Amino acid sequence: MNSDIEQILITESELQAKIKELGSRIAEDYKDKIPVLIGVLNGAVMFVSDLIRACPIQLNIDFMAVSSYQDSTESSGVVKIIKDLDRNISGRHILIVEDIIDTGLTLSYLLETLQARHPASIKVCALLDKASRRRVNVPIDYLGFQIPDKFVVGYGLDFRDLYRNLPYIGVLKPYLYEGITGDNDI
Ligand code: XMP
Ligand code: MG
């Protein structure tokens, strides 16, 4: 285990087993639709790449990059599009793929923005849910795991753009970020 990690919350095999399950459900629900899976960069990069391999149907992928955290590990509520979609999603079935839903502010903004482009439907797939921190109500149609209110890294999730390459979800030792500002979500 990486020495900056206090505890492994979700192991690599637990992640992979859950992703297979989610992939099968999504494949069944969208088998006649050719959905567009939208990965939210950078955090969802590992999740989306494993999820599409677990999803044996015809589908498209696209990516958006948004920044939700300004200067800390706390959500600021300020959401900015850094990279937009490459395609027109009017009339398409959209599945947003997120790493983690925390306050819900990022997802709420994304849903509003994408809804305005008149897709045929929008659903949400999130790997992690920190429900105790929610500030706005958002729907999660496909969920991997509920997690406690701890700052987690690994499997795409970062602190200061580090730890994304860990194959598990771990809790970062708090002394590493206490009193520090400057995490940038992208
Ligand atoms: P909101 O609060 O808008 O946040 O739902 C969603 C985004 O915040 C990031 N986030 C985290 N990133 N460990 C991280 O590495 C965490 O524990 C954590 N909590 C929230 C994440 O990028 C997510 O897309
Ligand atoms: Mg981040």
GROMACS .gro file of C-alpha atoms and ligand atoms in nm:
model
  211
    1MET     CA    1   0.000   0.000   0.000
    2ASN     CA    2   0.114   0.356  -0.075
    3SER     CA    3   0.252   0.512   0.247
    4ASP     CA    4   0.034   0.825   0.210
    5ILE     CA    5  -0.279   0.609   0.237
    6GLU     CA    6  -0.434   0.561   0.580
    7GLN     CA    7  -0.679   0.289   0.480
    8ILE     CA    8  -0.798   0.107   0.170
    9LEU     CA    9  -1.171   0.170   0.150
   10ILE     CA   10  -1.251  -0.028  -0.166
   11THR     CA   11  -1.011  -0.287  -0.303
   12GLU     CA   12  -0.926  -0.339  -0.667
   13SER     CA   13  -1.127  -0.662  -0.683
   14GLU     CA   14  -1.431  -0.503  -0.516
   15LEU     CA   15  -1.414  -0.220  -0.772
   16GLN     CA   16  -1.388  -0.458  -1.065
   17ALA     CA   17  -1.672  -0.680  -0.944
   18LYS     CA   18  -1.903  -0.382  -0.899
   19ILE     CA   19  -1.813  -0.240  -1.241
   20LYS     CA   20  -1.901  -0.571  -1.407
   21GLU     CA   21  -2.239  -0.557  -1.233
   22LEU     CA   22  -2.300  -0.195  -1.339
   23GLY     CA   23  -2.188  -0.270  -1.696
   24SER     CA   24  -2.436  -0.557  -1.725
   25ARG     CA   25  -2.723  -0.343  -1.597
   26ILE     CA   26  -2.637  -0.058  -1.833
   27ALA     CA   27  -2.597  -0.297  -2.127
   28GLU     CA   28  -2.940  -0.445  -2.058
   29ASP     CA   29  -3.108  -0.104  -2.019
   30TYR     CA   30  -2.950   0.049  -2.331
   31LYS     CA   31  -2.927  -0.253  -2.561
   32ASP     CA   32  -3.149  -0.094  -2.828
   33LYS     CA   33  -3.034   0.267  -2.791
   34ILE     CA   34  -2.663   0.338  -2.874
   35PRO     CA   35  -2.614   0.570  -2.575
   36VAL     CA   36  -2.345   0.838  -2.543
   37LEU     CA   37  -2.144   0.778  -2.226
   38ILE     CA   38  -2.000   1.107  -2.106
   39GLY     CA   39  -1.696   1.069  -1.883
   40VAL     CA   40  -1.631   1.364  -1.655
   41LEU     CA   41  -1.257   1.428  -1.663
   42ASN     CA   42  -1.020   1.376  -1.500
   43GLY     CA   43  -1.160   1.179  -1.209
   44ALA     CA   44  -1.381   0.940  -1.407
   45VAL     CA   45  -1.111   0.835  -1.652
   46MET     CA   46  -1.041   0.493  -1.498
   47PHE     CA   47  -1.403   0.424  -1.419
   48VAL     CA   48  -1.531   0.503  -1.767
   49SER     CA   49  -1.261   0.297  -1.936
   50ASP     CA   50  -1.337  -0.010  -1.723
   51LEU     CA   51  -1.712   0.048  -1.744
   52ILE     CA   52  -1.727   0.049  -2.125
   53ARG     CA   53  -1.530  -0.277  -2.135
   54ALA     CA   54  -1.797  -0.425  -1.907
   55CYS     CA   55  -2.072  -0.297  -2.134
   56PRO     CA   56  -2.095  -0.518  -2.446
   57ILE     CA   57  -2.337  -0.306  -2.653
   58GLN     CA   58  -2.301  -0.042  -2.921
   59LEU     CA   59  -2.220   0.292  -2.757
   60ASN     CA   60  -2.039   0.620  -2.810
   61ILE     CA   61  -1.807   0.791  -2.564
   62ASP     CA   62  -1.736   1.157  -2.515
   63PHE     CA   63  -1.574   1.362  -2.239
   64MET     CA   64  -1.624   1.684  -2.053
   65ALA     CA   65  -1.383   1.845  -1.813
   66VAL     CA   66  -1.520   2.063  -1.539
   67SER     CA   67  -1.357   2.231  -1.246
   68SER     CA   68  -1.556   2.242  -0.926
   69TYR     CA   69  -1.298   2.292  -0.655
   70GLN     CA   70  -1.120   2.620  -0.631
   71ASP     CA   71  -0.861   2.619  -0.356
   72SER     CA   72  -0.920   2.335  -0.117
   73THR     CA   73  -1.062   1.989  -0.070
   74GLU     CA   74  -1.401   2.159  -0.015
   75SER     CA   75  -1.640   2.218  -0.304
   76SER     CA   76  -1.679   2.585  -0.382
   77GLY     CA   77  -1.999   2.554  -0.583
   78VAL     CA   78  -1.822   2.723  -0.872
   79VAL     CA   79  -1.835   2.501  -1.178
   80LYS     CA   80  -1.652   2.586  -1.496
   81ILE     CA   81  -1.645   2.392  -1.825
   82ILE     CA   82  -1.280   2.339  -1.919
   83LYS     CA   83  -1.355   2.104  -2.209
   84ASP     CA   84  -1.693   2.064  -2.372
   85LEU     CA   85  -1.836   1.768  -2.565
   86ASP     CA   86  -1.720   1.704  -2.920
   87ARG     CA   87  -2.070   1.621  -3.046
   88ASN     CA   88  -2.426   1.741  -3.066
   89ILE     CA   89  -2.633   1.538  -2.818
   90SER     CA   90  -2.976   1.647  -2.936
   91GLY     CA   91  -3.202   1.340  -2.952
   92ARG     CA   92  -2.937   1.113  -2.799
   93HIS     CA   93  -2.955   0.898  -2.487
   94ILE     CA   94  -2.695   1.034  -2.245
   95LEU     CA   95  -2.529   0.858  -1.954
   96ILE     CA   96  -2.309   1.085  -1.743
   97VAL     CA   97  -2.026   0.890  -1.581
   98GLU     CA   98  -1.889   1.055  -1.265
   99ASP     CA   99  -1.624   0.948  -1.018
  100ILE     CA  100  -1.791   1.084  -0.703
  101ILE     CA  101  -2.098   1.280  -0.605
  102ASP     CA  102  -2.021   1.491  -0.302
  103THR     CA  103  -2.225   1.812  -0.257
  104GLY     CA  104  -2.401   1.738  -0.589
  105LEU     CA  105  -2.323   2.086  -0.720
  106THR     CA  106  -2.112   1.967  -1.014
  107LEU     CA  107  -2.366   1.710  -1.127
  108SER     CA  108  -2.655   1.950  -1.085
  109TYR     CA  109  -2.479   2.202  -1.308
  110LEU     CA  110  -2.396   1.934  -1.567
  111LEU     CA  111  -2.753   1.806  -1.576
  112GLU     CA  112  -2.889   2.155  -1.631
  113THR     CA  113  -2.635   2.234  -1.901
  114LEU     CA  114  -2.685   1.908  -2.091
  115GLN     CA  115  -3.064   1.909  -2.054
  116ALA     CA  116  -3.069   2.243  -2.237
  117ARG     CA  117  -2.924   2.064  -2.543
  118HIS     CA  118  -3.237   1.848  -2.576
  119PRO     CA  119  -3.110   1.492  -2.541
  120ALA     CA  120  -3.367   1.208  -2.563
  121SER     CA  121  -3.280   1.111  -2.204
  122ILE     CA  122  -3.017   1.171  -1.936
  123LYS     CA  123  -2.912   0.928  -1.666
  124VAL     CA  124  -2.625   0.927  -1.421
  125CYS     CA  125  -2.374   0.659  -1.328
  126ALA     CA  126  -2.147   0.740  -1.033
  127LEU     CA  127  -1.881   0.522  -0.878
  128LEU     CA  128  -1.896   0.681  -0.531
  129ASP     CA  129  -2.158   0.868  -0.333
  130LYS     CA  130  -2.082   1.077  -0.021
  131ALA     CA  131  -2.451   1.125   0.054
  132SER     CA  132  -2.393   1.288   0.394
  133ARG     CA  133  -2.241   1.592   0.220
  134ARG     CA  134  -2.522   1.657  -0.028
  135ARG     CA  135  -2.629   2.020  -0.073
  136VAL     CA  136  -2.855   1.978  -0.377
  137ASN     CA  137  -3.072   1.683  -0.468
  138VAL     CA  138  -2.947   1.492  -0.772
  139PRO     CA  139  -3.054   1.158  -0.918
  140ILE     CA  140  -2.804   0.870  -0.936
  141ASP     CA  141  -2.938   0.593  -1.159
  142TYR     CA  142  -2.640   0.357  -1.134
  143LEU     CA  143  -2.425   0.370  -0.820
  144GLY     CA  144  -2.111   0.182  -0.725
  145PHE     CA  145  -2.060   0.251  -0.354
  146GLN     CA  146  -2.180   0.474  -0.072
  147ILE     CA  147  -1.879   0.606   0.118
  148PRO     CA  148  -1.835   0.796   0.447
  149ASP     CA  149  -1.734   1.163   0.461
  150LYS     CA  150  -1.360   1.112   0.414
  151PHE     CA  151  -1.134   1.252   0.146
  152VAL     CA  152  -1.056   0.963  -0.086
  153VAL     CA  153  -0.804   0.917  -0.364
  154GLY     CA  154  -0.713   0.651  -0.617
  155TYR     CA  155  -0.880   0.493  -0.920
  156GLY     CA  156  -0.892   0.834  -1.093
  157LEU     CA  157  -0.948   1.047  -0.783
  158ASP     CA  158  -0.671   1.283  -0.689
  159PHE     CA  159  -0.526   1.517  -0.438
  160ARG     CA  160  -0.325   1.784  -0.621
  161ASP     CA  161  -0.337   1.561  -0.930
  162LEU     CA  162  -0.157   1.280  -0.749
  163TYR     CA  163  -0.269   0.928  -0.654
  164ARG     CA  164  -0.501   0.886  -0.956
  165ASN     CA  165  -0.309   0.577  -1.065
  166LEU     CA  166  -0.371   0.376  -0.748
  167PRO     CA  167  -0.586   0.076  -0.847
  168TYR     CA  168  -0.800   0.102  -0.530
  169ILE     CA  169  -0.993   0.372  -0.344
  170GLY     CA  170  -0.805   0.481  -0.032
  171VAL     CA  171  -0.834   0.740   0.242
  172LEU     CA  172  -0.550   0.992   0.231
  173LYS     CA  173  -0.367   1.055   0.559
  174PRO     CA  174  -0.522   1.384   0.678
  175TYR     CA  175  -0.189   1.545   0.774
  176LEU     CA  176  -0.109   1.560   0.400
  177TYR     CA  177  -0.383   1.809   0.328
  178GLU     CA  178  -0.465   1.971   0.662
  179GLY     CA  179  -0.384   2.340   0.654
  180ILE     CA  180  -0.304   2.321   0.284
  181THR     CA  181  -0.501   2.486   0.008
  182GLY     CA  182  -0.461   2.446  -0.364
  183ASP     CA  183  -0.627   2.123  -0.481
  184ASN     CA  184  -0.753   2.184  -0.827
  185ASP     CA  185  -1.016   1.944  -0.947
  186ILE     CA  186  -0.878   1.903  -1.296
  187XMP     P1  187  -1.949   1.793  -0.587
  187XMP     O1  188  -1.927   1.849  -0.448
  187XMP     O2  189  -1.974   1.903  -0.685
  187XMP     O3  190  -1.809   1.733  -0.619
  187XMP     O4  191  -2.053   1.685  -0.587
  187XMP     C1  192  -1.786   1.649  -0.720
  187XMP     C2  193  -1.640   1.651  -0.754
  187XMP     O5  194  -1.558   1.678  -0.641
  187XMP     C3  195  -1.444   1.600  -0.637
  187XMP     N1  196  -1.440   1.529  -0.508
  187XMP     C4  197  -1.339   1.453  -0.464
  187XMP     N2  198  -1.221   1.425  -0.522
  187XMP     N3  199  -1.165   1.291  -0.337
  187XMP     C5  200  -1.135   1.344  -0.458
  187XMP     O6  201  -1.029   1.316  -0.510
  187XMP     C6  202  -1.281   1.316  -0.271
  187XMP     O7  203  -1.303   1.263  -0.161
  187XMP     C7  204  -1.372   1.402  -0.338
  187XMP     N4  205  -1.495   1.448  -0.306
  187XMP     C8  206  -1.533   1.524  -0.413
  187XMP     C9  207  -1.455   1.506  -0.755
  187XMP     O8  208  -1.368   1.547  -0.855
  187XMP    C10  209  -1.597   1.515  -0.801
  187XMP     O9  210  -1.611   1.505  -0.942
  188MG      MG  211  -1.003   1.624  -0.753
   0.00000   0.00000   0.00000
